[in-house]
Short mmCIF file of C-alpha atoms and ligand atoms in Angstrom, two decimals:
data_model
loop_
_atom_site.label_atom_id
_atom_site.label_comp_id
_atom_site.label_asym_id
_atom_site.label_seq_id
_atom_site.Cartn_x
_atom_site.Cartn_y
_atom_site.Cartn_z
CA UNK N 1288 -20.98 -36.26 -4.13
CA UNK N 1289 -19.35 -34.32 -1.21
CA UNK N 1290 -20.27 -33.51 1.63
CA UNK N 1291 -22.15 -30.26 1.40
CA UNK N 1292 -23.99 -27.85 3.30
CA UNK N 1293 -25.97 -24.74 1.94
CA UNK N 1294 -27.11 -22.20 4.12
CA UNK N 1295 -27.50 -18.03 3.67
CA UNK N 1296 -24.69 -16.45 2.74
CA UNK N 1297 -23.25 -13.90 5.38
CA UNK N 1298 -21.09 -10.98 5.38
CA UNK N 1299 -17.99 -13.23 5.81
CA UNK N 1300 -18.68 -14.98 2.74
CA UNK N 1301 -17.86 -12.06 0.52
CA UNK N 1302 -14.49 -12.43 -0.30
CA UNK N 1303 -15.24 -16.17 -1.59
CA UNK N 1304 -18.57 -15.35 -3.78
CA UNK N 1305 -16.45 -12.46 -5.27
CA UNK N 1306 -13.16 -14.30 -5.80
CA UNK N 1307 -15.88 -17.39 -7.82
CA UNK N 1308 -18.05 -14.65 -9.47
CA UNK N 1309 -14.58 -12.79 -11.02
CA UNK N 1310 -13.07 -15.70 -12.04
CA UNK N 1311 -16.59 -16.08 -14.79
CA UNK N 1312 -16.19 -12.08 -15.15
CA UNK N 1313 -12.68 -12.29 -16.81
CA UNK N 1314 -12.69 -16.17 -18.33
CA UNK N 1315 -15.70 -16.91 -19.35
CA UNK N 1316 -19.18 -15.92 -20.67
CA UNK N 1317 -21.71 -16.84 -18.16
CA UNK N 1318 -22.26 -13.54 -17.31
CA UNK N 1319 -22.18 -10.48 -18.98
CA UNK N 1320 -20.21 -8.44 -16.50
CA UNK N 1321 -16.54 -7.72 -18.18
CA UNK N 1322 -14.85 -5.96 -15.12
CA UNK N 1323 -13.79 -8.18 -11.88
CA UNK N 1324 -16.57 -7.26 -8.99
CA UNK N 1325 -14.67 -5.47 -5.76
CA UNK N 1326 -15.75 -6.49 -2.76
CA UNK N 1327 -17.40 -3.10 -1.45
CA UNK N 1328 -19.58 -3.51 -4.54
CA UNK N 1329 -20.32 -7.06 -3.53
CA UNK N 1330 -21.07 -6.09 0.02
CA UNK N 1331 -23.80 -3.53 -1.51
CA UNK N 1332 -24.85 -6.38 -3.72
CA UNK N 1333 -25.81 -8.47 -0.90
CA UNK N 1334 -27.18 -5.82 1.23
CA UNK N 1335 -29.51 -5.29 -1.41
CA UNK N 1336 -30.68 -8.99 -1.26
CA UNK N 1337 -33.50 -8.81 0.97
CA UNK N 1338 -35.89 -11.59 2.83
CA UNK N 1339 -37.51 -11.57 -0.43
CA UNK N 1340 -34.28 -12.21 -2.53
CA UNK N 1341 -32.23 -14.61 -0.86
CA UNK N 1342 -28.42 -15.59 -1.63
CA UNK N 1343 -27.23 -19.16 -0.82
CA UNK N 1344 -23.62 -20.30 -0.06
CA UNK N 1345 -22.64 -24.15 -0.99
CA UNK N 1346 -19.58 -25.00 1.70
CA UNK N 1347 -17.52 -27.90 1.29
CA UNK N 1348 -15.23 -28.74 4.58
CA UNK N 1349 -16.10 -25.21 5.77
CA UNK N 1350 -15.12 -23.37 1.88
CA UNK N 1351 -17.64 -21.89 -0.33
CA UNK N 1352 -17.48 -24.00 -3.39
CA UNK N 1353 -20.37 -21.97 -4.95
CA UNK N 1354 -22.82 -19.43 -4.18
CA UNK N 1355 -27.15 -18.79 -6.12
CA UNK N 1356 -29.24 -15.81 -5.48
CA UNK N 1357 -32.89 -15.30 -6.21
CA UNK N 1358 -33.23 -11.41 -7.75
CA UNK N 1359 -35.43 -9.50 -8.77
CA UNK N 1360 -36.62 -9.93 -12.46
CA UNK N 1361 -37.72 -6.48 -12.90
CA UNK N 1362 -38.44 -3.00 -10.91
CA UNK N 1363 -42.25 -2.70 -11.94
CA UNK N 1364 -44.34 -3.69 -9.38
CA UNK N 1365 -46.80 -6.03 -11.04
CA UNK N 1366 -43.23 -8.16 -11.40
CA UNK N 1367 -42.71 -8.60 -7.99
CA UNK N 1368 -43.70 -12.64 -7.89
CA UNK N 1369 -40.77 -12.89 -10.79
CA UNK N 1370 -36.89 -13.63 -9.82
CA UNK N 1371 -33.77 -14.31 -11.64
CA UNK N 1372 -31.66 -17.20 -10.70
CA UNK N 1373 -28.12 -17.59 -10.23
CA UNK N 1374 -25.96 -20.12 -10.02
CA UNK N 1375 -21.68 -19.87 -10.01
CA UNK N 1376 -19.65 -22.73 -8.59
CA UNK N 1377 -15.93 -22.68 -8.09
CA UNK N 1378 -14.39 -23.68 -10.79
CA UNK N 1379 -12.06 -26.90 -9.19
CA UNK N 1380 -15.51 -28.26 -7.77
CA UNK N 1381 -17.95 -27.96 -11.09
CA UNK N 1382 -20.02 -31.17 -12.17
CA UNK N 1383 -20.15 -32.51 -8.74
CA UNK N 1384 -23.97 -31.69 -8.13
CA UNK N 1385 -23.12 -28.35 -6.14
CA UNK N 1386 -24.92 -26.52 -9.15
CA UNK N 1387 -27.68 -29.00 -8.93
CA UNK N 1388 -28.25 -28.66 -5.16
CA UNK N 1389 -27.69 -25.10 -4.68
CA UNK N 1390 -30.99 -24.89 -7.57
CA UNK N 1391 -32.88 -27.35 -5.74
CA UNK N 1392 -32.50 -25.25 -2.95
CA UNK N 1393 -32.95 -22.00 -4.48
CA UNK N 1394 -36.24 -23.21 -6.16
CA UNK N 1395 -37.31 -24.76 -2.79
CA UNK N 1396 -37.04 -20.78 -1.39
CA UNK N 1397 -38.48 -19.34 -3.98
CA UNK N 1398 -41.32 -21.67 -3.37
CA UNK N 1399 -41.97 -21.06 0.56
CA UNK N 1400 -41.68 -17.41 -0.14
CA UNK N 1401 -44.39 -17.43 -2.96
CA UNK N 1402 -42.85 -16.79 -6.10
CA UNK N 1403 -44.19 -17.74 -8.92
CA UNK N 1404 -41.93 -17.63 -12.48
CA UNK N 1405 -37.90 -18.00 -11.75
CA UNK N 1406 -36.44 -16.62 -15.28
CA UNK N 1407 -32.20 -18.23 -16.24
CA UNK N 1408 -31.01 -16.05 -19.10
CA UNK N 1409 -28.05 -18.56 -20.04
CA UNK N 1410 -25.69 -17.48 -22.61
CA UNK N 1411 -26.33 -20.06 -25.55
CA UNK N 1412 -23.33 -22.81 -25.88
CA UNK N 1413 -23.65 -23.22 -22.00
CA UNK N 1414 -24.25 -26.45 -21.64
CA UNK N 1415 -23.68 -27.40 -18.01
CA UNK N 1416 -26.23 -23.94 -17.15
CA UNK N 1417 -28.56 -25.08 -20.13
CA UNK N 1418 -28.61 -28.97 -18.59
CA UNK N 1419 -29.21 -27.77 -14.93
CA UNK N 1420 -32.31 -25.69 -16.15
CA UNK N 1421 -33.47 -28.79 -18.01
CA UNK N 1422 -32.93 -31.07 -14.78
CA UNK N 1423 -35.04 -28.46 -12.57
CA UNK N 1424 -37.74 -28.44 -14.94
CA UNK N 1425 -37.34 -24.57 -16.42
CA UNK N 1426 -38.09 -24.35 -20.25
CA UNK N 1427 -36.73 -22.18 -23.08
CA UNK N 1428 -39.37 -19.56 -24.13
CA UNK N 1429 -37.37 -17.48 -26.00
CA UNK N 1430 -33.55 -16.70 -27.23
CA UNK N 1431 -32.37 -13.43 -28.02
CA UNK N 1432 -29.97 -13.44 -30.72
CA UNK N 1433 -26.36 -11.17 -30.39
CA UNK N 1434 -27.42 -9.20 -27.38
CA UNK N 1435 -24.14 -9.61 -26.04
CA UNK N 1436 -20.78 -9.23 -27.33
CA UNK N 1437 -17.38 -10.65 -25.23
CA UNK N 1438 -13.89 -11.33 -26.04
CA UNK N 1439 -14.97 -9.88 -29.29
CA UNK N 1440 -18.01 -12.17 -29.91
CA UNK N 1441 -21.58 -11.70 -30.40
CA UNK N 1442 -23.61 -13.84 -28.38
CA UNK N 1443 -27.08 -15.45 -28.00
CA UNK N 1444 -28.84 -15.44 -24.81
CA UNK N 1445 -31.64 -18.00 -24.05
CA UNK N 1446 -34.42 -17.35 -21.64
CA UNK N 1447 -35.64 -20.29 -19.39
CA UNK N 1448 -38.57 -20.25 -17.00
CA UNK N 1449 -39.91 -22.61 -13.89
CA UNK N 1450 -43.42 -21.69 -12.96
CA UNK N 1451 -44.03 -22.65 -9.45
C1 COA Z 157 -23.86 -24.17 -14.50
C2 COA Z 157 -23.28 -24.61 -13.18
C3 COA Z 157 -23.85 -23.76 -12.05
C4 COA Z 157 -23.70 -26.08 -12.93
O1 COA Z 157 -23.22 -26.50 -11.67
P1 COA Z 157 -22.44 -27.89 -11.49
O2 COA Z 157 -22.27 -28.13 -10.05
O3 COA Z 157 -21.23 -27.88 -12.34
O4 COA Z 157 -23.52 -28.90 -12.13
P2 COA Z 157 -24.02 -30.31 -11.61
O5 COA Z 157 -22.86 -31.19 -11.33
O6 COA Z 157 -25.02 -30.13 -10.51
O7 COA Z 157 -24.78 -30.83 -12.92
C5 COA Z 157 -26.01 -30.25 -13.35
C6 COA Z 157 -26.36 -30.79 -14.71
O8 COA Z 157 -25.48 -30.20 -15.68
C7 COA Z 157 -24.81 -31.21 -16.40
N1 COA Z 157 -23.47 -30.71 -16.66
C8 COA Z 157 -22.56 -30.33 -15.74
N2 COA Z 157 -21.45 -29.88 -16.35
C9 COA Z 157 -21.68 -30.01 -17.68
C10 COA Z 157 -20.92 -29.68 -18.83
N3 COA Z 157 -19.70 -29.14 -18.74
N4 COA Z 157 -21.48 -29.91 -20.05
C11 COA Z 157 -22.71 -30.42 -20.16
N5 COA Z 157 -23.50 -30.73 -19.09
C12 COA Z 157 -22.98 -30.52 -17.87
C13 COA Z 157 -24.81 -32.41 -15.50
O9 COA Z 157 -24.69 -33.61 -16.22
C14 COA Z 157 -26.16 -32.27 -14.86
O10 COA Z 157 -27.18 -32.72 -15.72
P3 COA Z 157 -28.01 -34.05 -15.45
O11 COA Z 157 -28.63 -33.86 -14.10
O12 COA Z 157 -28.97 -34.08 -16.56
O13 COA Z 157 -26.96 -35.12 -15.44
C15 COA Z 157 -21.73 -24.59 -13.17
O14 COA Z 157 -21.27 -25.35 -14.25
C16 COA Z 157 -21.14 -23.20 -13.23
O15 COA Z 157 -20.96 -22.55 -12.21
N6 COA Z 157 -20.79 -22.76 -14.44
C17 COA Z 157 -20.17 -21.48 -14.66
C18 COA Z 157 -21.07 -20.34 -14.29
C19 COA Z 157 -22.41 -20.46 -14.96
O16 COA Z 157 -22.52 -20.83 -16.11
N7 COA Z 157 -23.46 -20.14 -14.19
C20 COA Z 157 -24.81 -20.12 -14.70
C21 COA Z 157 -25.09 -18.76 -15.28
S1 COA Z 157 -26.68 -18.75 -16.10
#
């Protein structure tokens, strides 16, 4: 493992948790977005991340090698102990434990700020995102089938939940 450092991300991390978040956005199916993020949107993005809702940076040698952010799960009130996670991690650093540590530590926050369910929707056939959920303890409760369609293809999404 590298050496690694995770702390809250700041205004001059932009640039890098775009440049990792676009690079899913156009090649891959993680997330559902389809057009590449700019950065003014991801500066409102992260604005919009209160106390409540922190977003983490991974740094290896001073770089962000990934980014995870705690959001929340739904407008309504009542839902206001529920967050998504997120997890993206450059793609020349992946299956080094980054993912794993930057959960650990999102899960750890989540904890001291008293939330109580963090929901993954994973996009089935992602394996590394469906074994990190497994490793932190989250469980499938549900999939929805062809919710999504990208690069032409209808796709599953499976929802995972930790209960603190
Ligand atoms: C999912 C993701 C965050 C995991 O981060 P990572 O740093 O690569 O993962 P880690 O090295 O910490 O490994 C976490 C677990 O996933 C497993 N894993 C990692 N890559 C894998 C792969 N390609 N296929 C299957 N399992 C994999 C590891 O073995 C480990 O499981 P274990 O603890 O049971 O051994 C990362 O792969 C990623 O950014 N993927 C693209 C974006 C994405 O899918 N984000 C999640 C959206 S829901």
């Amino acid at each position: 493992m590298e050496h690694m450092t995770i702390r809250e991300a700041a205004t001059e991390d932009i640039e890098s948790i775009a440049r990792i978040y676009n690079h899913y956005v156009l090649h891959g199916t993680a997330t559902f977005d389809t057009e590449p993020k700019s950065i003014e949107d991801r500066v409102v993005w992260l604005d919009s991340h209160g106390p409540r809702h922190p977003v983490l940076v991974a740094l290896v040698d001073g770089e962000v090698v990934g980014w995870g952010s705690l959001s929340p799960w739904h407008p309504r009130p009542a839902y206001n102990d529920s967050v998504e996670v997120s997890t993206y991690i450059d793609p020349e650093h992946l299956g080094k434990g980054i993912g794993s540590q930057l959960m650990a530590a999102l899960i750890a926050r989540a904890s001291d700020i008293g939330h109580h369910a963090v929901i993954s929707q994973i996009v089935a056939g992602n394996e590394a995102s469906l074994a990190l959920g497994e490793r932190f303890g989250f469980r499938e409760v549900g999939r929805l089938p062809e919710v999504g369609r990208k690069f032409g293809t209808l796709l599953d999404v499976v929802l995972m939940i930790r209960l603190i």
